[in-house]
mmCIF file of C-alpha atoms and ligand atoms in Angstrom:
data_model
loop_
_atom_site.group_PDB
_atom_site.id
_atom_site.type_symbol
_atom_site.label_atom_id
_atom_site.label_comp_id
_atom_site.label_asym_id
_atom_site.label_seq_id
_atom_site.Cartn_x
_atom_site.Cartn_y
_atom_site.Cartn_z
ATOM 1 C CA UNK A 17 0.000 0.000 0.000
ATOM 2 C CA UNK A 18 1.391 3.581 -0.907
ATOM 3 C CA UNK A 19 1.415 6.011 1.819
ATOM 4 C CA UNK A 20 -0.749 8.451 0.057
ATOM 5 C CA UNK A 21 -2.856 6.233 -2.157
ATOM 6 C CA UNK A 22 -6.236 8.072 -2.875
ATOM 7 C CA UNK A 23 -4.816 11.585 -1.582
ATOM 8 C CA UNK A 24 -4.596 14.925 -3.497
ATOM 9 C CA UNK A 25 -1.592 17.475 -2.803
ATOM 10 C CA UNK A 26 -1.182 21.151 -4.262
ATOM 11 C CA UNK A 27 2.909 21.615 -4.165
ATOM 12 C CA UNK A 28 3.271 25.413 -4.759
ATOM 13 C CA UNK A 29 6.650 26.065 -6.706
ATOM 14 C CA UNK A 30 7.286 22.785 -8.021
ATOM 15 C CA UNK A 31 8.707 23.138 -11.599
ATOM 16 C CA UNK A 32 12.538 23.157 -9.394
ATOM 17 C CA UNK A 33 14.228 22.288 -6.701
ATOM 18 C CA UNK A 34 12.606 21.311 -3.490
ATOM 19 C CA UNK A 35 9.183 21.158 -4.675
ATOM 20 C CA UNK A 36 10.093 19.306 -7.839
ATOM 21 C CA UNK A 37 11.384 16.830 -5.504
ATOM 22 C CA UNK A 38 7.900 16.899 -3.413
ATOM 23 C CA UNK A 39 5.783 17.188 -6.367
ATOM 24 C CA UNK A 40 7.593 13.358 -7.276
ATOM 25 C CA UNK A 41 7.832 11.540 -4.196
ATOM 26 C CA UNK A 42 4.482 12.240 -3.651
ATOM 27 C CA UNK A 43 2.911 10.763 -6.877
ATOM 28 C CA UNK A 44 5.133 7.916 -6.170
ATOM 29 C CA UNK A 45 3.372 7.132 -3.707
ATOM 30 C CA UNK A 46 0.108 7.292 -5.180
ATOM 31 C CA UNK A 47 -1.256 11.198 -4.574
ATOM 32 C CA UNK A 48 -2.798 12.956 -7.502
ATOM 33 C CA UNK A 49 -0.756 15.803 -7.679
ATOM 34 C CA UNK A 50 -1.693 19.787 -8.429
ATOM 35 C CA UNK A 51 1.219 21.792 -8.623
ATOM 36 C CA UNK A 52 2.095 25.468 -9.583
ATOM 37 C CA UNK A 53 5.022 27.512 -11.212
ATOM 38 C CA UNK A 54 5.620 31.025 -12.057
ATOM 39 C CA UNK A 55 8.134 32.170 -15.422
ATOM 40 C CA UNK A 56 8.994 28.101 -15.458
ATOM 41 C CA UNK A 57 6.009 27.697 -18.157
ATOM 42 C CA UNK A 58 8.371 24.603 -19.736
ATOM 43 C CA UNK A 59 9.317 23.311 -16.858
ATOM 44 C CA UNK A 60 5.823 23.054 -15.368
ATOM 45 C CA UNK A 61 4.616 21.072 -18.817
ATOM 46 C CA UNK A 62 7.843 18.588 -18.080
ATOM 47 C CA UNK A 63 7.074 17.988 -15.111
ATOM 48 C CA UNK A 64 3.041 17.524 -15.555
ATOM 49 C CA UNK A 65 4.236 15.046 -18.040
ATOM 50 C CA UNK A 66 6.241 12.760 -15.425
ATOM 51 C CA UNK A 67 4.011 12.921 -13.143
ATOM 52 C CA UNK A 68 1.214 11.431 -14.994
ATOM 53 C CA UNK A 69 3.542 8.284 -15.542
ATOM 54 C CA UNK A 70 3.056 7.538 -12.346
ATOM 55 C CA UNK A 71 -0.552 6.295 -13.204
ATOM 56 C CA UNK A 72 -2.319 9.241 -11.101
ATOM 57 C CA UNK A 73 -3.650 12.848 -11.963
ATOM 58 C CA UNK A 74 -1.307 15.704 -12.366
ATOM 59 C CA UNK A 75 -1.880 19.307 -13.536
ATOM 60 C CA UNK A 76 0.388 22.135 -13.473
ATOM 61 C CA UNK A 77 -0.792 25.747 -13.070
ATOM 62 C CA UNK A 78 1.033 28.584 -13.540
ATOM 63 C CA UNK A 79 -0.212 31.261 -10.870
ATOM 64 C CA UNK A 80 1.370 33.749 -8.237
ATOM 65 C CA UNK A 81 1.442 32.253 -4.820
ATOM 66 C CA UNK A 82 1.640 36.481 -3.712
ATOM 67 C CA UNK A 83 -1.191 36.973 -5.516
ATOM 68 C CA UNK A 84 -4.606 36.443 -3.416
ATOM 69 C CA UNK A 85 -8.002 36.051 -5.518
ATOM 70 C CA UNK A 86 -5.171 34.038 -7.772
ATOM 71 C CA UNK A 87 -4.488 31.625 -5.150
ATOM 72 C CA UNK A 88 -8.467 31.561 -4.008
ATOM 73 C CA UNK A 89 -9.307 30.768 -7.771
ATOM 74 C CA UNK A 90 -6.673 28.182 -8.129
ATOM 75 C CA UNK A 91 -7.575 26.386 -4.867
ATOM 76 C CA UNK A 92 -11.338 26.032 -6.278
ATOM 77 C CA UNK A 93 -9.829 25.004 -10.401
ATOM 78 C CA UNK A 94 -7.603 22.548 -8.429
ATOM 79 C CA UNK A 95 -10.852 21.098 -6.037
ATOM 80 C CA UNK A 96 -12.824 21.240 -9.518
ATOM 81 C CA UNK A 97 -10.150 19.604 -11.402
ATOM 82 C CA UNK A 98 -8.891 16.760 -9.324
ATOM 83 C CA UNK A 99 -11.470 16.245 -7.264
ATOM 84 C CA UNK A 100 -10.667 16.873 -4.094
ATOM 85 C CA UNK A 101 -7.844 18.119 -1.507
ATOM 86 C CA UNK A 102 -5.808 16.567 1.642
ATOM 87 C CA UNK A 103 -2.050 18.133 1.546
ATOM 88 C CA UNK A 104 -1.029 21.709 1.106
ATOM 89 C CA UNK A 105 2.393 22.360 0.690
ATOM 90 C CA UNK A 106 3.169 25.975 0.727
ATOM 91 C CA UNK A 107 6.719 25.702 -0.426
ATOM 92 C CA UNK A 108 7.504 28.661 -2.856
ATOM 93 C CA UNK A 109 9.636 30.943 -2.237
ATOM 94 C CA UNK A 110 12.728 33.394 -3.621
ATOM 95 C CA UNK A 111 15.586 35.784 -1.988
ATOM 96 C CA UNK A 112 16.311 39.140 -2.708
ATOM 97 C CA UNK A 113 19.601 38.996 -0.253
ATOM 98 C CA UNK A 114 21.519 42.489 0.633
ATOM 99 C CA UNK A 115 22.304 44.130 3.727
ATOM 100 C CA UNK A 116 19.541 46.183 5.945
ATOM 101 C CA UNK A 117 21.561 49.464 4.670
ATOM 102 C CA UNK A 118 20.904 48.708 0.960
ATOM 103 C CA UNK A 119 17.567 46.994 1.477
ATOM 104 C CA UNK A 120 14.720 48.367 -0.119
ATOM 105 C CA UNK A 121 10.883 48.643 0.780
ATOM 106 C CA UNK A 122 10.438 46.876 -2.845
ATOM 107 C CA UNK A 123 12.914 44.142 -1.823
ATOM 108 C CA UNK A 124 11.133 43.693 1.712
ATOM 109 C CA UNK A 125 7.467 44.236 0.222
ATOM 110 C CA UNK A 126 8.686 41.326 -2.450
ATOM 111 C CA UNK A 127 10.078 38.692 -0.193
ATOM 112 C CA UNK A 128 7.743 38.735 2.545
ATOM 113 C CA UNK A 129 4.451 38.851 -0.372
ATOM 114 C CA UNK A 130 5.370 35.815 -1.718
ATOM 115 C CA UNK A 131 6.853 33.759 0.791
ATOM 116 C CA UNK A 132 4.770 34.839 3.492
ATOM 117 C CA UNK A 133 1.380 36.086 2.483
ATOM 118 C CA UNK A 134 1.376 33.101 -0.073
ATOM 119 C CA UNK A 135 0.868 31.013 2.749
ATOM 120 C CA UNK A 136 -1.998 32.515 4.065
ATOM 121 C CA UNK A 137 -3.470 32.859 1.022
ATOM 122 C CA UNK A 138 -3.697 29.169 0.220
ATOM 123 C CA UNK A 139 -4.567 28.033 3.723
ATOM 124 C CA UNK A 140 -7.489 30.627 3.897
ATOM 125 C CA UNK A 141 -8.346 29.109 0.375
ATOM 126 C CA UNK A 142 -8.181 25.369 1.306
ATOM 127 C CA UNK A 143 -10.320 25.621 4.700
ATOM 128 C CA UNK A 144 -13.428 25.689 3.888
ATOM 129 C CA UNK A 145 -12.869 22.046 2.064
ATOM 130 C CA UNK A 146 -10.746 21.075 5.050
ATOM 131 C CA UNK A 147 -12.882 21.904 7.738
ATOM 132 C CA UNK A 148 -15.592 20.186 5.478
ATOM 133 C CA UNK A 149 -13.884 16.857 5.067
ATOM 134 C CA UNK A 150 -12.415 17.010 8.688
ATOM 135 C CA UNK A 151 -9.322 16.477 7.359
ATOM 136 C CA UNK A 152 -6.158 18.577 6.315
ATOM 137 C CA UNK A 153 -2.143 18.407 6.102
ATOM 138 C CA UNK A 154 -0.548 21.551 5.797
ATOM 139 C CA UNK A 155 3.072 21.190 5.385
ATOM 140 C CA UNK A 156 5.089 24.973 5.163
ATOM 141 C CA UNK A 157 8.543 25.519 4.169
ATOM 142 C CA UNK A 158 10.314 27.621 6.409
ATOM 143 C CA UNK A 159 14.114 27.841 6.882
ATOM 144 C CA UNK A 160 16.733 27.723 9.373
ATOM 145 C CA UNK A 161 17.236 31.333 8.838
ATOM 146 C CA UNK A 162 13.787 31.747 10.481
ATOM 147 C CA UNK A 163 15.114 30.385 13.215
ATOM 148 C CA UNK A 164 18.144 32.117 13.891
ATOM 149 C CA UNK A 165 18.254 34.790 11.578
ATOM 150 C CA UNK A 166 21.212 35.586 8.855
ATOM 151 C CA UNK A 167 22.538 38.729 8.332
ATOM 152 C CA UNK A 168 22.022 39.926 4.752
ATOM 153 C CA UNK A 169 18.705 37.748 4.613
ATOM 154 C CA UNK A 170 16.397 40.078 7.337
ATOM 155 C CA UNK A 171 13.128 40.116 4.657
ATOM 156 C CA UNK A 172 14.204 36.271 3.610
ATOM 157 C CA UNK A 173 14.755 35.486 7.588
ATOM 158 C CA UNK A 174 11.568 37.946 9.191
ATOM 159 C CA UNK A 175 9.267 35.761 6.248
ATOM 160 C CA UNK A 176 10.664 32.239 7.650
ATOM 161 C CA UNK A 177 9.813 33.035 10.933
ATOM 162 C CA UNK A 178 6.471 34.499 10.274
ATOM 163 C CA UNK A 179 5.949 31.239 8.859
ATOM 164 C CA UNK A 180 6.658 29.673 12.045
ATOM 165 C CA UNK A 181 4.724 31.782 13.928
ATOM 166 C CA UNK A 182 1.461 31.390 11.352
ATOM 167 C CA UNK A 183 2.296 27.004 11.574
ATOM 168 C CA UNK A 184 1.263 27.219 14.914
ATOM 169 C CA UNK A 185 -1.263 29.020 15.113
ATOM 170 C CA UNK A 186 -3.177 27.141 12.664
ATOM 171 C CA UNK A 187 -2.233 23.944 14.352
ATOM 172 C CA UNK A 188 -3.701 25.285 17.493
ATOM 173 C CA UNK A 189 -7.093 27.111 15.762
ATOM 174 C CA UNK A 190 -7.832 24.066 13.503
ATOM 175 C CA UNK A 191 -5.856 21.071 15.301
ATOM 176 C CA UNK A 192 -9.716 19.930 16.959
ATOM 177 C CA UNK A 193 -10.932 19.786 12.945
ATOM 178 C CA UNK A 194 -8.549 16.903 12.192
ATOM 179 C CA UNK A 195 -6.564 19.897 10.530
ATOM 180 C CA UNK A 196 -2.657 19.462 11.313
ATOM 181 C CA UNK A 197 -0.302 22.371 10.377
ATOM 182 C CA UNK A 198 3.294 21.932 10.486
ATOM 183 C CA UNK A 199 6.667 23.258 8.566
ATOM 184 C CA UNK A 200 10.313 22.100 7.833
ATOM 185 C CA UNK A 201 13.029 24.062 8.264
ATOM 186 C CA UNK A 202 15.786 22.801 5.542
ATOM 187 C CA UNK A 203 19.113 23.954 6.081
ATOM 188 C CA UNK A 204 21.976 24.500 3.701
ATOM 189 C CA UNK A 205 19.770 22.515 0.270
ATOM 190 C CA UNK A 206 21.819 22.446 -2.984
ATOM 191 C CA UNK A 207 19.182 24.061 -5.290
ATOM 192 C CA UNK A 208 19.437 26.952 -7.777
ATOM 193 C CA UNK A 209 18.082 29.522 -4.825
ATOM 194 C CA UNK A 210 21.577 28.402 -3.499
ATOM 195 C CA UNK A 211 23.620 28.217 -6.681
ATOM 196 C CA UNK A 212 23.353 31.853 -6.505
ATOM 197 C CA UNK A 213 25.843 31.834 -3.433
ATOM 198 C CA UNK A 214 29.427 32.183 -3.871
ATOM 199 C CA UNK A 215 31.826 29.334 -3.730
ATOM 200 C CA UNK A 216 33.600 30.970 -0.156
ATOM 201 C CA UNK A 217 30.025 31.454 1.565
ATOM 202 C CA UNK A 218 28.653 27.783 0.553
ATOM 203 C CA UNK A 219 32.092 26.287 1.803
ATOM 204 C CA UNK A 220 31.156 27.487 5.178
ATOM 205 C CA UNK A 221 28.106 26.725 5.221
ATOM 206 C CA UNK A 222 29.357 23.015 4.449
ATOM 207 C CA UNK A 223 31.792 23.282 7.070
ATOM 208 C CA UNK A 224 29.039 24.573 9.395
ATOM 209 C CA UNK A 225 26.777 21.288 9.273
ATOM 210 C CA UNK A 226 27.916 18.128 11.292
ATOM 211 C CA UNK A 227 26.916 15.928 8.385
ATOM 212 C CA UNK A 228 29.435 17.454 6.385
ATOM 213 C CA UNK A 229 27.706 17.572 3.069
ATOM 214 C CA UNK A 230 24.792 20.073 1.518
ATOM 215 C CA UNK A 231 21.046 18.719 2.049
ATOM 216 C CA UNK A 232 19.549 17.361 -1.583
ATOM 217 C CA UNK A 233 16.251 18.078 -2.569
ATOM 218 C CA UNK A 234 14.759 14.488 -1.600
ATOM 219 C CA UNK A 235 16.307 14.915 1.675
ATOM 220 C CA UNK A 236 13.336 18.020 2.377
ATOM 221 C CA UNK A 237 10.791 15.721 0.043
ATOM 222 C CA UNK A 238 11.367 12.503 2.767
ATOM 223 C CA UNK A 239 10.161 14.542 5.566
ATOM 224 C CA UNK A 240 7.445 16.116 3.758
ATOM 225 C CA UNK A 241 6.205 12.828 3.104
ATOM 226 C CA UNK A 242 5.904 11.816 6.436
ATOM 227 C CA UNK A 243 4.198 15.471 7.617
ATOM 228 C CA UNK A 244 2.009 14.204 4.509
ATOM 229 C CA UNK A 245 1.287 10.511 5.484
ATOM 230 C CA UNK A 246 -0.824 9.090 8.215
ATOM 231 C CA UNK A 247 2.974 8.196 9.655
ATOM 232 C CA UNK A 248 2.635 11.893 11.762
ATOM 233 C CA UNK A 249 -0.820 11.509 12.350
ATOM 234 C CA UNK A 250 0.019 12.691 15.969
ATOM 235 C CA UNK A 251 2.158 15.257 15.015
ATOM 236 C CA UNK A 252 1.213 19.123 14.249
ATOM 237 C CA UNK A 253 2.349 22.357 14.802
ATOM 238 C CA UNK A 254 5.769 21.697 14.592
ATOM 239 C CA UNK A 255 8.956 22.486 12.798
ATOM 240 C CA UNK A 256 10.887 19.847 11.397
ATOM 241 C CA UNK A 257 14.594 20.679 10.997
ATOM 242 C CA UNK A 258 16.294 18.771 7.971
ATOM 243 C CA UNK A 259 19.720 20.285 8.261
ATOM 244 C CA UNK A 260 22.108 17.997 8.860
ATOM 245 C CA UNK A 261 22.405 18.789 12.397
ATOM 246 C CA UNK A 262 23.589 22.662 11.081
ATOM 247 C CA UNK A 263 21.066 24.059 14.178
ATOM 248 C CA UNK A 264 21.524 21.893 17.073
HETATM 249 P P1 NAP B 8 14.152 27.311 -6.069
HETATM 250 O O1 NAP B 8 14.978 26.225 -6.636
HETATM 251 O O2 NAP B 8 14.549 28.718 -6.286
HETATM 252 O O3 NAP B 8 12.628 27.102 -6.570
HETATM 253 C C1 NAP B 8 11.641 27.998 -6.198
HETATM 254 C C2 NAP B 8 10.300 27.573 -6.753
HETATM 255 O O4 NAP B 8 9.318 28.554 -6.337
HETATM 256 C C3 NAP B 8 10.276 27.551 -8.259
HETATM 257 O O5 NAP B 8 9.478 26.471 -8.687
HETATM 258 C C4 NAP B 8 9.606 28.874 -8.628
HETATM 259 O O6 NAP B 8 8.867 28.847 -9.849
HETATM 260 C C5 NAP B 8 8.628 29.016 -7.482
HETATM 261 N N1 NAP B 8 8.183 30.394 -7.291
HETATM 262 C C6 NAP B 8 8.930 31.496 -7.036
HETATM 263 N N2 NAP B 8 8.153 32.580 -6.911
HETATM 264 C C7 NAP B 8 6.872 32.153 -7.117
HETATM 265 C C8 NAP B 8 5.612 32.788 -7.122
HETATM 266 N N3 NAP B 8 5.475 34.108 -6.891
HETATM 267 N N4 NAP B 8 4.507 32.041 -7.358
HETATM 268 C C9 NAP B 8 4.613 30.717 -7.587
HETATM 269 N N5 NAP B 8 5.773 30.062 -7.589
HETATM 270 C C10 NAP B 8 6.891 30.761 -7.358
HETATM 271 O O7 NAP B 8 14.004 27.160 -4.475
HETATM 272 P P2 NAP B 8 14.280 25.907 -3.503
HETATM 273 O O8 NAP B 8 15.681 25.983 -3.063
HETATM 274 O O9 NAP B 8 13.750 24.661 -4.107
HETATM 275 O O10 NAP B 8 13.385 26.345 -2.243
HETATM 276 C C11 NAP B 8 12.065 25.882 -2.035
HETATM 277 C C12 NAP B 8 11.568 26.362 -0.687
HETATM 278 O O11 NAP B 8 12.434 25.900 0.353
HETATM 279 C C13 NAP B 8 11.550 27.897 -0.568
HETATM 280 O O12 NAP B 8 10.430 28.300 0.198
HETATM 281 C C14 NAP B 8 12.825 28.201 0.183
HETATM 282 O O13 NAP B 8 12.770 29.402 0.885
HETATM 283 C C15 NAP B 8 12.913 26.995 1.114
HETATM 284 N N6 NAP B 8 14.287 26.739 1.591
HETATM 285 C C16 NAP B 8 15.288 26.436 0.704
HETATM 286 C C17 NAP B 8 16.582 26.221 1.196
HETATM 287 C C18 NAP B 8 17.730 25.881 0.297
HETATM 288 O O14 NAP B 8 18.862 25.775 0.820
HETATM 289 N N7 NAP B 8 17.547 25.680 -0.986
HETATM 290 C C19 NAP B 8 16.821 26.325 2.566
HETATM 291 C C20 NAP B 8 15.776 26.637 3.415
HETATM 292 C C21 NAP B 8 14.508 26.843 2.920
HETATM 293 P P3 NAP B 8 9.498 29.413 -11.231
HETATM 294 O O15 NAP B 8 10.549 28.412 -11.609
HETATM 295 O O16 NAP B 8 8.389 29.411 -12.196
HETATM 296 O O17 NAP B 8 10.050 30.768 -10.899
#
């Protein structure tokens, strides 16, 4: 039996990286899969394309996870489309790095729209259906840079932890509706959000994390799937680190 045979996901930014990764472990394990994507318009056809060999229902959507009456409309096409929904994973996201000093209100306004407010707006799109059904996994994608902070990253780091403090609360509003909230917190994930780094700053990050090697994508995926799966059933509001023991 497949952990998530007969479940639907929506993986926000899965054409790359971490959600691509998501967006694939899940169907293998039997969850029709709605996904979105922003400028990645061939990308998002690829990947609708390998998903459906897995024998279950896949459709890609390109929307704006800032974008709110975007997010409510694609949450009711998705519900219309695949027929139902049981797993949100609000994992899109993008940097816009640069000290407080050269940081500007349209690099804050940018970062914290659609990493933050994206999150809301899918999770205020998807109750209704999962206080209806009783039922709901919300998995967020936070960072450990929500937890700590990084200098150069305050909008990147002040979005993480908003996440963390919005996980919570949902788990505690919604946790007596079956309705279970949590988030990971990757650490140092070798994706193109961190190809962007240079080589001297990703060497100590490396040299930072007790497992001595960069996170892959399907590390992040592995514990989504179990926030997904009935295997954390008795788990919400929580943040899952997967960081190679980076923050300990
Ligand atoms: P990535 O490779 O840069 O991929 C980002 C994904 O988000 C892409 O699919 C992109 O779509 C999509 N996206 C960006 N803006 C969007 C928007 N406005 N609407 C819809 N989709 C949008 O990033 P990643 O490294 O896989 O990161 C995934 C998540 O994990 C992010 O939330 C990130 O903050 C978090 N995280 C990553 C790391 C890491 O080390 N990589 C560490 C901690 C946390 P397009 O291709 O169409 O632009």
């Amino acid at each position: 039996m497949k952990l998530l045979s007969g479940k639907t996901a929506l993986v926000t930014g899965a054409s790359r990286g971490i959600g691509h990764s998501i967006a694939k472990k899940f169907a293998e394990q039997g969850a029709n899969i709605a996904f979105t994507y922003l400028s990645s318009v061939e990308r998002g056809e690829a990947l609708e394309k390998e998903l459906s060999e897995y024998g279950i229902k896949a459709k890609g959507y390109r929307s704006d996870a800032s974008d709110f009456s975007a997010t409510e409309q694609l949450i009711n096409t998705v519900i219309t489309d695949l027929g139902s929904l049981d797993i949100l994973v609000n994992n899109a996201g993008i940097t816009q790095d640069t000290l407080l000093m050269r940081m500007n209100e349209e690099m804050w306004d940018k970062v914290i729209d659609v990493n933050l407010k994206s999150v809301y707006n899918t999770v205020k799109a998807a109750l209704r259906t999962f206080l209806k059904q009783k039922s709901g996994s919300i998995i967020n994608l936070t960072s450990v840079v929500g937890i700590k902070g990084n200098a150069g990253q305050a909008n990147y780091a002040a979005s993480k932890a908003g996440i963390i403090g919005f996980t919570k609360s949902v788990a505690l509003e919604l946790g007596s509706r079956n309705i279970r909230s949590n988030a990971i917190a990757p650490g140092f994930i070798e994706t193109e959000m961190t190809d962007k780094l240079d080589e001297k700053t990703v060497q100590s990050w490396r040299d930072a994390i007790p497992l001595k090697r960069g996170g892959s994508p399907d590390d992040v995926a592995d514990c989504a799937l179990f926030l997904a799966s009935d295997m954390s059933a008795y788990i919400t509001g929580q943040v899952l680190q997967v960081d190679g023991g980076m923050l300990t």
